[in-house]
CSV table of C-alpha atoms and ligand atoms in Angstrom, one decimal:
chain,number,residue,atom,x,y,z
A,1,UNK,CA,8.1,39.8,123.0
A,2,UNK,CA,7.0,36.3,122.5
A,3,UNK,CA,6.8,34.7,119.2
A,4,UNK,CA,4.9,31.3,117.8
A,5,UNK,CA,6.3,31.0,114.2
A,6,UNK,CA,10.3,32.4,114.8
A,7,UNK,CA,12.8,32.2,117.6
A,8,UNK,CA,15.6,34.7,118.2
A,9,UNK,CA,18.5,34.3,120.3
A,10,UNK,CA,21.2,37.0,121.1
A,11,UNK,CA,25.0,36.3,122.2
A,12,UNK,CA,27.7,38.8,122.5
A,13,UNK,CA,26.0,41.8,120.3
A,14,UNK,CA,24.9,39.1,117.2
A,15,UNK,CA,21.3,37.9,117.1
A,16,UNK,CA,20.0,34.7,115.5
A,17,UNK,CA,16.2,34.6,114.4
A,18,UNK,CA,15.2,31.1,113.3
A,19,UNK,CA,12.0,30.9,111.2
A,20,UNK,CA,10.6,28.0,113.5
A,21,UNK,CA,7.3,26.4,111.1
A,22,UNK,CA,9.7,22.7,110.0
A,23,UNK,CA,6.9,20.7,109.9
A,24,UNK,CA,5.7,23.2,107.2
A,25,UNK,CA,9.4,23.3,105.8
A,26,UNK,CA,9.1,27.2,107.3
A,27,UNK,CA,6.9,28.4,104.8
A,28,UNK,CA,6.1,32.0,105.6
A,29,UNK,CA,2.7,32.4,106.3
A,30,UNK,CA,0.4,35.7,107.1
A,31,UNK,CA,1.5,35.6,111.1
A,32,UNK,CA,5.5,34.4,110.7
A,33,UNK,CA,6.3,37.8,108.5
A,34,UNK,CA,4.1,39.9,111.3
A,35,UNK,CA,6.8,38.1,113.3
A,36,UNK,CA,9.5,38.7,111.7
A,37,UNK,CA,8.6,42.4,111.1
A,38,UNK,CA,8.7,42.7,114.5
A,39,UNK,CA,11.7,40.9,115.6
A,40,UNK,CA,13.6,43.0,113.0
A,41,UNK,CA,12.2,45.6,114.4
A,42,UNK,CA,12.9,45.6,117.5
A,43,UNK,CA,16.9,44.0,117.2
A,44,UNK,CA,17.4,46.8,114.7
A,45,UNK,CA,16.4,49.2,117.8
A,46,UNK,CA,18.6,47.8,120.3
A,47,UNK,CA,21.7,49.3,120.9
A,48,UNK,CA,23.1,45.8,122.0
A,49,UNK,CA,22.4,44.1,118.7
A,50,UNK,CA,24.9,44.2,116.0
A,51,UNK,CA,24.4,41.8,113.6
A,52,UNK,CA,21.4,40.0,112.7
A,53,UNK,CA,21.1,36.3,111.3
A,54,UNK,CA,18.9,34.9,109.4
A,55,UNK,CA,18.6,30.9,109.2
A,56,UNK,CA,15.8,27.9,109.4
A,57,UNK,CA,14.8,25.3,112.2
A,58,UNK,CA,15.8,22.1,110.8
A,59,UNK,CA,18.0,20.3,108.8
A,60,UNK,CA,15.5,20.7,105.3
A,61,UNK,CA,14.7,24.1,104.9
A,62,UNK,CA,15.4,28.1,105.3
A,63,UNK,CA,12.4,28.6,104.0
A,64,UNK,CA,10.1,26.5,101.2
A,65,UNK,CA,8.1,29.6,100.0
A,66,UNK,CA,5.3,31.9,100.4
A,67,UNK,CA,2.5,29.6,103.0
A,68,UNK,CA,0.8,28.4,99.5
A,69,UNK,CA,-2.1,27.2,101.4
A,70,UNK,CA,-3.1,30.9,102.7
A,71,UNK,CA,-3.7,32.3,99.1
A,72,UNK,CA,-4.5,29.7,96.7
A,73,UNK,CA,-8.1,31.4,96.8
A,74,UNK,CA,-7.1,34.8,96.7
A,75,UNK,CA,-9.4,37.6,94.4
A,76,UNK,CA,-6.3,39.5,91.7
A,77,UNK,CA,-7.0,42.8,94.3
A,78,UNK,CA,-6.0,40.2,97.4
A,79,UNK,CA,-2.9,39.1,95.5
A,80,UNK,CA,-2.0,42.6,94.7
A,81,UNK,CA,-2.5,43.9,98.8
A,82,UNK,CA,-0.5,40.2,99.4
A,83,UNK,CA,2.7,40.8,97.4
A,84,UNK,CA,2.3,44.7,98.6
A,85,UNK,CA,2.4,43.9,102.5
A,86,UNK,CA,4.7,41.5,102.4
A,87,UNK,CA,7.4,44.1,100.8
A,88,UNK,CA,6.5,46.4,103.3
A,89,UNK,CA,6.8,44.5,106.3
A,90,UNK,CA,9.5,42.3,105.1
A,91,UNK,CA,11.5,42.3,102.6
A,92,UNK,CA,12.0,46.0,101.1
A,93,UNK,CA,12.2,46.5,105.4
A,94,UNK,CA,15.3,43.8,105.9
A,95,UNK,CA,17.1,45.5,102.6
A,96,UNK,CA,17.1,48.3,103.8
A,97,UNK,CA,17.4,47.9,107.7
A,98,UNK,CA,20.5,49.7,109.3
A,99,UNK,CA,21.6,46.2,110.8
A,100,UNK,CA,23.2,44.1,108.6
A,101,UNK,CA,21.5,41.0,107.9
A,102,UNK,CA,23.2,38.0,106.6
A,103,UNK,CA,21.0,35.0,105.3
A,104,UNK,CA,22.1,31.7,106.4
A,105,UNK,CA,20.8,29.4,104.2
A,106,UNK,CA,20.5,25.5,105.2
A,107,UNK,CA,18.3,23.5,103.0
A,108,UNK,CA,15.6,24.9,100.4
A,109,UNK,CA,15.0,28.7,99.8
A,110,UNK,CA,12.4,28.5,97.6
A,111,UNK,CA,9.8,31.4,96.0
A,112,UNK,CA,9.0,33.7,99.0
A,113,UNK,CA,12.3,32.1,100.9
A,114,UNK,CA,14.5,32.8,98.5
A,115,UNK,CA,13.3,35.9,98.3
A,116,UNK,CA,13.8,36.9,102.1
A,117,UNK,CA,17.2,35.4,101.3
A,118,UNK,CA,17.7,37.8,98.6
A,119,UNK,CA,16.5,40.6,100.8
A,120,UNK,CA,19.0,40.0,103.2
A,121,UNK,CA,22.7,42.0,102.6
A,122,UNK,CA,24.2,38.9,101.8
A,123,UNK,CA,23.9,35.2,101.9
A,124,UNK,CA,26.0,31.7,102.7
A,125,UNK,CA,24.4,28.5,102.3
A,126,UNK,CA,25.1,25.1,103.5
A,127,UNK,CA,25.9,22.2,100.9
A,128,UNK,CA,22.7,20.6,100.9
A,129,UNK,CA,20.8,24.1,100.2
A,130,UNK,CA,18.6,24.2,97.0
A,131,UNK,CA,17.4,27.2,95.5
A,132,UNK,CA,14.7,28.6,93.0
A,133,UNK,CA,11.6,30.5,92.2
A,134,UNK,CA,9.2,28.1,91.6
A,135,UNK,CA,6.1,30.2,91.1
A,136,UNK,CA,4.9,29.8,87.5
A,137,UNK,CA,4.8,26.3,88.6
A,138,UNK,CA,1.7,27.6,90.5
A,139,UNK,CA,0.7,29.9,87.9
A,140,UNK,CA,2.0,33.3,89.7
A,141,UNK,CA,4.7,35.0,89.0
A,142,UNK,CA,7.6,36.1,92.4
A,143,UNK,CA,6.0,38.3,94.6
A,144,UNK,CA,8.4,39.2,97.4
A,145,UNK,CA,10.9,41.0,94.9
A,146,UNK,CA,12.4,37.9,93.5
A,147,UNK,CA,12.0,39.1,89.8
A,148,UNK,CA,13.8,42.4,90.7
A,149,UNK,CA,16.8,41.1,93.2
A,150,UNK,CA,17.4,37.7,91.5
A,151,UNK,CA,18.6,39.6,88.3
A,152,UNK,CA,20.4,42.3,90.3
A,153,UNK,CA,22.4,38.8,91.8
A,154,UNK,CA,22.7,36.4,88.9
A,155,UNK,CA,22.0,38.6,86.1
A,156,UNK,CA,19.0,38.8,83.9
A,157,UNK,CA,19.3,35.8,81.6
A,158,UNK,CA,20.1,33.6,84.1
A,159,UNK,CA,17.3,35.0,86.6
A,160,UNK,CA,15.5,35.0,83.5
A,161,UNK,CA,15.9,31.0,83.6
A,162,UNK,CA,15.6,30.3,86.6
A,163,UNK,CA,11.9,31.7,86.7
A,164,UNK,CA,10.7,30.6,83.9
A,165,UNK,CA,12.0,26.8,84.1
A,166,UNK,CA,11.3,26.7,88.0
A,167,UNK,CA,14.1,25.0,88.1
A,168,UNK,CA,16.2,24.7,91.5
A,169,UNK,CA,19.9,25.2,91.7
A,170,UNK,CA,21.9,23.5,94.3
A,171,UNK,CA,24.9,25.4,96.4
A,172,UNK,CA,27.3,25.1,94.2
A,173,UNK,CA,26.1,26.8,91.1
A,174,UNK,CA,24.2,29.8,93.3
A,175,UNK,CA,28.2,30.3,94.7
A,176,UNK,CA,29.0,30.5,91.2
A,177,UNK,CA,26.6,32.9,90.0
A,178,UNK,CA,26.9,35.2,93.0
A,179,UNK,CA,23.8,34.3,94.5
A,180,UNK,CA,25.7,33.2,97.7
A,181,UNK,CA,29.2,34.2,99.3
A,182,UNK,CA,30.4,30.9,101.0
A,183,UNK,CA,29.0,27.3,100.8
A,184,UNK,CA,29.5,25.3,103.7
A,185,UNK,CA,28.7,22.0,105.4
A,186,UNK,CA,25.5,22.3,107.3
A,187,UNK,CA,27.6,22.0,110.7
A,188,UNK,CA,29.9,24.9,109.6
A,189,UNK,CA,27.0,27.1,108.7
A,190,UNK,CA,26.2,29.2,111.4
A,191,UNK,CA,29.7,29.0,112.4
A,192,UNK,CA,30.9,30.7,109.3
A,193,UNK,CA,27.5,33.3,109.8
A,194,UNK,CA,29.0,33.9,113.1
A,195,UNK,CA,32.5,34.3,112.2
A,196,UNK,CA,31.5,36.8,109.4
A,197,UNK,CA,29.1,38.0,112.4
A,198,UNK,CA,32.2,39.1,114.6
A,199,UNK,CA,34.5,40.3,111.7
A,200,UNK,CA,31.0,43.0,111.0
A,201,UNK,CA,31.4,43.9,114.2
A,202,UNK,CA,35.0,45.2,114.7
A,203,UNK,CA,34.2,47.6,112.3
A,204,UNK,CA,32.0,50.8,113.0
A,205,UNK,CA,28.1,50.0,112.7
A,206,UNK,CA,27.6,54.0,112.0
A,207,UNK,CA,29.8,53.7,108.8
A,208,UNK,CA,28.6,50.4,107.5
A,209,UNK,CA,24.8,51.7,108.1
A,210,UNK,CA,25.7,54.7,105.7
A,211,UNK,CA,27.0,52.3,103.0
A,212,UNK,CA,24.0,49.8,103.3
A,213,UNK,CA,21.8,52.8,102.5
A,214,UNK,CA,24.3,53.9,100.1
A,215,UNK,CA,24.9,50.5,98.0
A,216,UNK,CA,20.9,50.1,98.4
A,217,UNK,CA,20.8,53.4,96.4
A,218,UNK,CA,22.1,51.9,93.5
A,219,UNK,CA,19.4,49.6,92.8
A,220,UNK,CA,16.7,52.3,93.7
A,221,UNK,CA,14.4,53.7,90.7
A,222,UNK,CA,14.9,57.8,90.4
A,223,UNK,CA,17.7,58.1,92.8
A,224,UNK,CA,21.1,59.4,92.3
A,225,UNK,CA,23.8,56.6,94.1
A,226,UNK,CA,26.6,58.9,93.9
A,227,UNK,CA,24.8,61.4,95.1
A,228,UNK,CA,23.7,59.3,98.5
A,229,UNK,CA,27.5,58.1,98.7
A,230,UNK,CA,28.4,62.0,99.0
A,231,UNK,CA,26.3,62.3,101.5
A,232,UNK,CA,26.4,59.4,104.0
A,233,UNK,CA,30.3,59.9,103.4
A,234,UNK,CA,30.0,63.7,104.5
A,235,UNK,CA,27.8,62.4,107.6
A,236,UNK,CA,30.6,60.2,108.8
A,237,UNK,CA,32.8,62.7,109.1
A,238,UNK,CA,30.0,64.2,112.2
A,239,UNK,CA,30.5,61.0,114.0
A,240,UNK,CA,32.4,59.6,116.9
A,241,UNK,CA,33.3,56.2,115.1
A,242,UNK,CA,34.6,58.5,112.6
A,243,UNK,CA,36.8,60.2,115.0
A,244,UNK,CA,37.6,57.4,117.2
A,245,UNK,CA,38.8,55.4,113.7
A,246,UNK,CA,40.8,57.6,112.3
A,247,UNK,CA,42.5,58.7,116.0
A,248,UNK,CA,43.0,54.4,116.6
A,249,UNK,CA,45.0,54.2,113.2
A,250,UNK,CA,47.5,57.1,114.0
A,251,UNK,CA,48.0,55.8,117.5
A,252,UNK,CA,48.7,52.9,115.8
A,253,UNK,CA,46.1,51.2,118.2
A,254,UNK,CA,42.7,48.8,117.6
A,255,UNK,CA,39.8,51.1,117.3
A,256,UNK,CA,37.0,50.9,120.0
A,257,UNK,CA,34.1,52.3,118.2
A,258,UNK,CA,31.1,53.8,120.7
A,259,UNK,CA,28.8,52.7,117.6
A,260,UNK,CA,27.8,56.8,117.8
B,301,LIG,N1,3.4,26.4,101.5
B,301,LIG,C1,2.7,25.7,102.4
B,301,LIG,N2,3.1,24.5,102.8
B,301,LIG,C2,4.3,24.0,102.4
B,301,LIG,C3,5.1,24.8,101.5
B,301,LIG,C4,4.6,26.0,101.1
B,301,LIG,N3,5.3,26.8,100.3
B,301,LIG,N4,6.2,24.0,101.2
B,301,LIG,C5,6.1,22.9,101.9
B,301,LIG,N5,4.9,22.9,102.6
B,301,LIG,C6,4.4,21.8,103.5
B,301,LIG,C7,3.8,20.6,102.7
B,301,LIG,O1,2.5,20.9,102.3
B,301,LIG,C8,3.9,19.5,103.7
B,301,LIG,O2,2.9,19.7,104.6
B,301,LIG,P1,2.0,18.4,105.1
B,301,LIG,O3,3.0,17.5,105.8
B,301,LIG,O4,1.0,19.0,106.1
B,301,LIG,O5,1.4,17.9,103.9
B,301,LIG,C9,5.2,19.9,104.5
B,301,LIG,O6,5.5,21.3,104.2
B,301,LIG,C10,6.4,19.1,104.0
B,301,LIG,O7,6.5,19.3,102.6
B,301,LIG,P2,6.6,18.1,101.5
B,301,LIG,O8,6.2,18.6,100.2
B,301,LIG,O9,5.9,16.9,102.0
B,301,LIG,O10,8.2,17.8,101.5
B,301,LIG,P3,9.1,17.2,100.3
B,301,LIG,O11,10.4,16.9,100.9
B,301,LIG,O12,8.3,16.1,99.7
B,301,LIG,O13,9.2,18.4,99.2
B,301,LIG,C11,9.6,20.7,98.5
B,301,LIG,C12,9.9,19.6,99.5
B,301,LIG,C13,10.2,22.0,99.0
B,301,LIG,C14,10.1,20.3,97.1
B,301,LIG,C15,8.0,20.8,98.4
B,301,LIG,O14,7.5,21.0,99.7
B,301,LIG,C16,7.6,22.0,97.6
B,301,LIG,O15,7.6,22.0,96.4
B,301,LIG,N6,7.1,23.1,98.3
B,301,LIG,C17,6.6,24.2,97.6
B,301,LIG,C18,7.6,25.1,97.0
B,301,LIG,C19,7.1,26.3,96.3
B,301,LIG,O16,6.4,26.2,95.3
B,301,LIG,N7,7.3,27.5,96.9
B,301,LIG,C20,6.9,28.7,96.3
B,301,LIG,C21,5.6,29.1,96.9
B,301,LIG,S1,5.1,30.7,96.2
């Protein structure tokens, strides 16, 4: 599959999409979350693919927002179908994606970017990254989910002023309210992602699929996390991983997971 707006590169079972717009500070417009939909897609179907990651072309942005110029004429029933698409396609569909995602953040994450940032199972940022949803600036209100996962990150007061002052917080104070893991020099970035990449990996992709779906549970209206814990912990017990694990620690040996 080719793609205009993203690239994606794959080594040794972890994949790297890029959101490739910098002139545009890789704002996400109509065509680069068709793309990205896609490229999800189809790394979360390959057998070979492991991890995913998640970064920006350049050294400025992940990504600066929502494409601004797309809907700044937009009817209150084509902002509605905007926001609903977008969740959809992108960013309900990377939270809850079997693969884990990790967000590498290098520059701004702003509105819609911090968003897909947010979406992602967890994020690092380099030093010079700069966060925020700045969309009352613009007279909207976060779109992408960013008024439901920023509190679920940083809490409600603090989500609660970061939205409403627009403000942007550098690397330093999203590592200290939990809106990152690890802050990093921009050369160390995908280093670390990679690193955390292959640490993912020597652990079974069957289990860790059950408890994305399972943690994901917690934050999902009407539904019963310790009841979807109990269950994805039941189905593990059906699985080779499972059996392969558990074998490798008696034998006192590494296990070699089939990922089945
Ligand atoms: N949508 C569309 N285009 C965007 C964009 C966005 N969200 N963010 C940046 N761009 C474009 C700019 O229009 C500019 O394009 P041009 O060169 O054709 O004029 C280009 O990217 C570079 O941005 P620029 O503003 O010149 O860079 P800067 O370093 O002066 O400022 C930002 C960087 C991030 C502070 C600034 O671009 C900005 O505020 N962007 C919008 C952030 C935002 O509100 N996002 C939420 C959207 S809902």
């Amino acid at each position: 599959m080719s793609y205009e707006n993203i690239l994606v590169a794959q080594n040794d079972g972890i994949a790297t999409i890029t959101i490739n717009r910098p002139k545009k500070l890789n704002a996400l417009n109509r065509d680069t979350i068709q793309e990205l939909h896609n490229a999800f897609e189809k790394l979360n179907d390959d057998a070979h693919t492991k991890v995913i990651i998640l970064t920006g072309s350049g050294e400025k942005a992940f990504v600066a927002g929502a494409d601004i110029s797309e809907f700044a004429d937009f009817s209150v029933d084509e902002g509605g179908k905007l926001a609903a698409k977008g969740q959809e396609l992108l960013f309900d569909f990377v939270q809850n994606l079997g693969t884990p995602v990790i967000a590498a953040v290098n520059g701004f994450a702003l509105g819609g970017g911090l968003e897909l940032a947010m979406a992602a199972h967890f994020r690092i940022a380099s030093d010079n990254a700069k966060m925020g949803l700045p969309e009352v600036s613009l007279g909207v209100i976060p779109g992408y989910g960013g008024t439901q996962r920023l509190p679920q990150l940083v809490g409600k007061g603090k989500a609660m002023e970061m939205v409403m002052t627009a403000g942007m917080i550098g690397a330093d104070e999203a590592l200290q309210c939990g809106l990152v893991n690890h802050v990093t020099t921009q050369e160390e970035l995908l280093p670390l992602a990679n690193k955390l990449a292959s640490k993912i990996m020597r652990n079974s992709l069957v289990a860790i699929r059950g408890a994305i779906k399972a943690i994901n549970a917690n934050y999902e209206d009407g539904v019963n996390g310790f009841k979807t814990e109990i269950e994805e912990f039941g189905n593990c017990f059906g699985t080779e991983d499972f059996k392969e694990g558990t074998t490798a620690f008696l034998e006192k040996r590494k296990a070699d997971f089939p990922g089945k």
